[in-house]
Amino acid sequence: MDYYSKQISRLIEEFSRLPGIGNKSAQRLAFYIINQPKEQVDILAKTLIEARENVRYCSQCQTLTDREICPICQNAERDQSTIMVVETPRDLAAYEKTGKYYGVYHVLHGAISPMLGIGPGDIRLKELMERLQGEMKEVIIATNSSLEGETTAMYISKLIKPVGIRVSRIASGVPVGGDLEYIDEITLLRALDGRRDL
Ligand code: ZN
């Protein structure tokens, strides 16, 4: 049943593939695009394609960047021997916003979830272990306090402890199931300061 033209239906279909976009929102976006000046749509399309082509994973911390090595990993003033392990680039951004963390990061791009069939091999753990070959002082595990985040934290600490590097976990002042990115800066800093050794 095509109420709209084929082109609009296709546009709606593409939008509804995006996370968090239901059919209603997809329709609203599609009509919005159709009513925009063509130049505006060109810019949007070009931005999408360029972002997809140029953004890649930092070869050290695995966050998204448009360089081989991201600005944080490249910054000589950051403590390269302290690594904070987070689930997503958004979690990294949340800690960066506090402006009070001077180490570097490692982005896992997910968490271990037996229920969803996500195992240790599906997140960027191998890359983390490779980084630990160098001179390392501490690994701070800042995965979310959800079941998946806790499972991941336990798994990582078991992997790293035999290597002889200090492993700590941020305090769980963070509400259970809470996504790091929604938590205010003071709570984040308190969680970091109150971290305990694993
Ligand atoms: Zn990096």
PDB file of N, CA, C and O and ligand atoms in Angstrom, residues 58-63 65 69-74 105, ligand 1:
ATOM      1  N   CYS A  58      40.521   5.235  16.406  1.00  0.00           N
ATOM      2  CA  CYS A  58      41.897   5.573  16.801  1.00  0.00           C
ATOM      3  C   CYS A  58      42.673   4.269  16.962  1.00  0.00           C
ATOM      4  O   CYS A  58      42.182   3.325  17.590  1.00  0.00           O
ATOM      5  N   SER A  59      43.882   4.217  16.407  1.00  0.00           N
ATOM      6  CA  SER A  59      44.625   2.956  16.433  1.00  0.00           C
ATOM      7  C   SER A  59      45.071   2.600  17.851  1.00  0.00           C
ATOM      8  O   SER A  59      45.447   1.462  18.113  1.00  0.00           O
ATOM      9  N   GLN A  60      45.017   3.570  18.771  1.00  0.00           N
ATOM     10  CA  GLN A  60      45.382   3.246  20.154  1.00  0.00           C
ATOM     11  C   GLN A  60      44.170   3.013  21.044  1.00  0.00           C
ATOM     12  O   GLN A  60      43.997   1.939  21.578  1.00  0.00           O
ATOM     13  N   CYS A  61      43.322   4.049  21.192  1.00  0.00           N
ATOM     14  CA  CYS A  61      42.237   3.922  22.177  1.00  0.00           C
ATOM     15  C   CYS A  61      40.924   3.449  21.564  1.00  0.00           C
ATOM     16  O   CYS A  61      39.967   3.194  22.287  1.00  0.00           O
ATOM     17  N   GLN A  62      40.868   3.365  20.239  1.00  0.00           N
ATOM     18  CA  GLN A  62      39.681   2.850  19.522  1.00  0.00           C
ATOM     19  C   GLN A  62      38.493   3.806  19.508  1.00  0.00           C
ATOM     20  O   GLN A  62      37.397   3.433  19.099  1.00  0.00           O
ATOM     21  N   THR A  63      38.683   5.048  19.984  1.00  0.00           N
ATOM     22  CA  THR A  63      37.552   5.966  19.889  1.00  0.00           C
ATOM     23  C   THR A  63      37.402   6.424  18.445  1.00  0.00           C
ATOM     24  O   THR A  63      38.264   6.157  17.608  1.00  0.00           O
ATOM     25  N   THR A  65      37.562   8.924  15.438  1.00  0.00           N
ATOM     26  CA  THR A  65      38.384  10.089  15.146  1.00  0.00           C
ATOM     27  C   THR A  65      38.556  10.204  13.640  1.00  0.00           C
ATOM     28  O   THR A  65      38.261   9.262  12.910  1.00  0.00           O
ATOM     29  N   ILE A  69      45.685   8.625  14.873  1.00  0.00           N
ATOM     30  CA  ILE A  69      45.708   8.622  16.341  1.00  0.00           C
ATOM     31  C   ILE A  69      44.943   9.841  16.828  1.00  0.00           C
ATOM     32  O   ILE A  69      45.183  10.956  16.350  1.00  0.00           O
ATOM     33  N   CYS A  70      44.021   9.648  17.759  1.00  0.00           N
ATOM     34  CA  CYS A  70      43.144  10.750  18.180  1.00  0.00           C
ATOM     35  C   CYS A  70      43.915  11.807  18.975  1.00  0.00           C
ATOM     36  O   CYS A  70      44.994  11.536  19.492  1.00  0.00           O
ATOM     37  N   PRO A  71      43.374  13.022  19.110  1.00  0.00           N
ATOM     38  CA  PRO A  71      44.073  14.101  19.818  1.00  0.00           C
ATOM     39  C   PRO A  71      44.391  13.769  21.276  1.00  0.00           C
ATOM     40  O   PRO A  71      45.418  14.208  21.795  1.00  0.00           O
ATOM     41  N   ILE A  72      43.555  12.976  21.932  1.00  0.00           N
ATOM     42  CA  ILE A  72      43.816  12.652  23.343  1.00  0.00           C
ATOM     43  C   ILE A  72      45.045  11.744  23.450  1.00  0.00           C
ATOM     44  O   ILE A  72      45.934  11.973  24.262  1.00  0.00           O
ATOM     45  N   CYS A  73      45.099  10.714  22.601  1.00  0.00           N
ATOM     46  CA  CYS A  73      46.253   9.799  22.632  1.00  0.00           C
ATOM     47  C   CYS A  73      47.532  10.515  22.208  1.00  0.00           C
ATOM     48  O   CYS A  73      48.629  10.136  22.611  1.00  0.00           O
ATOM     49  N   GLN A  74      47.366  11.558  21.393  1.00  0.00           N
ATOM     50  CA  GLN A  74      48.539  12.247  20.875  1.00  0.00           C
ATOM     51  C   GLN A  74      49.062  13.313  21.843  1.00  0.00           C
ATOM     52  O   GLN A  74      50.193  13.775  21.686  1.00  0.00           O
ATOM     53  N   TYR A 105      42.202   6.939  27.415  1.00  0.00           N
ATOM     54  CA  TYR A 105      41.021   6.069  27.453  1.00  0.00           C
ATOM     55  C   TYR A 105      41.232   4.799  26.642  1.00  0.00           C
ATOM     56  O   TYR A 105      42.171   4.696  25.852  1.00  0.00           O
TER      57      TYR A 105
HETATM   58 ZN    ZN B   1      42.969   7.600  20.862  1.00  0.00          ZN
END
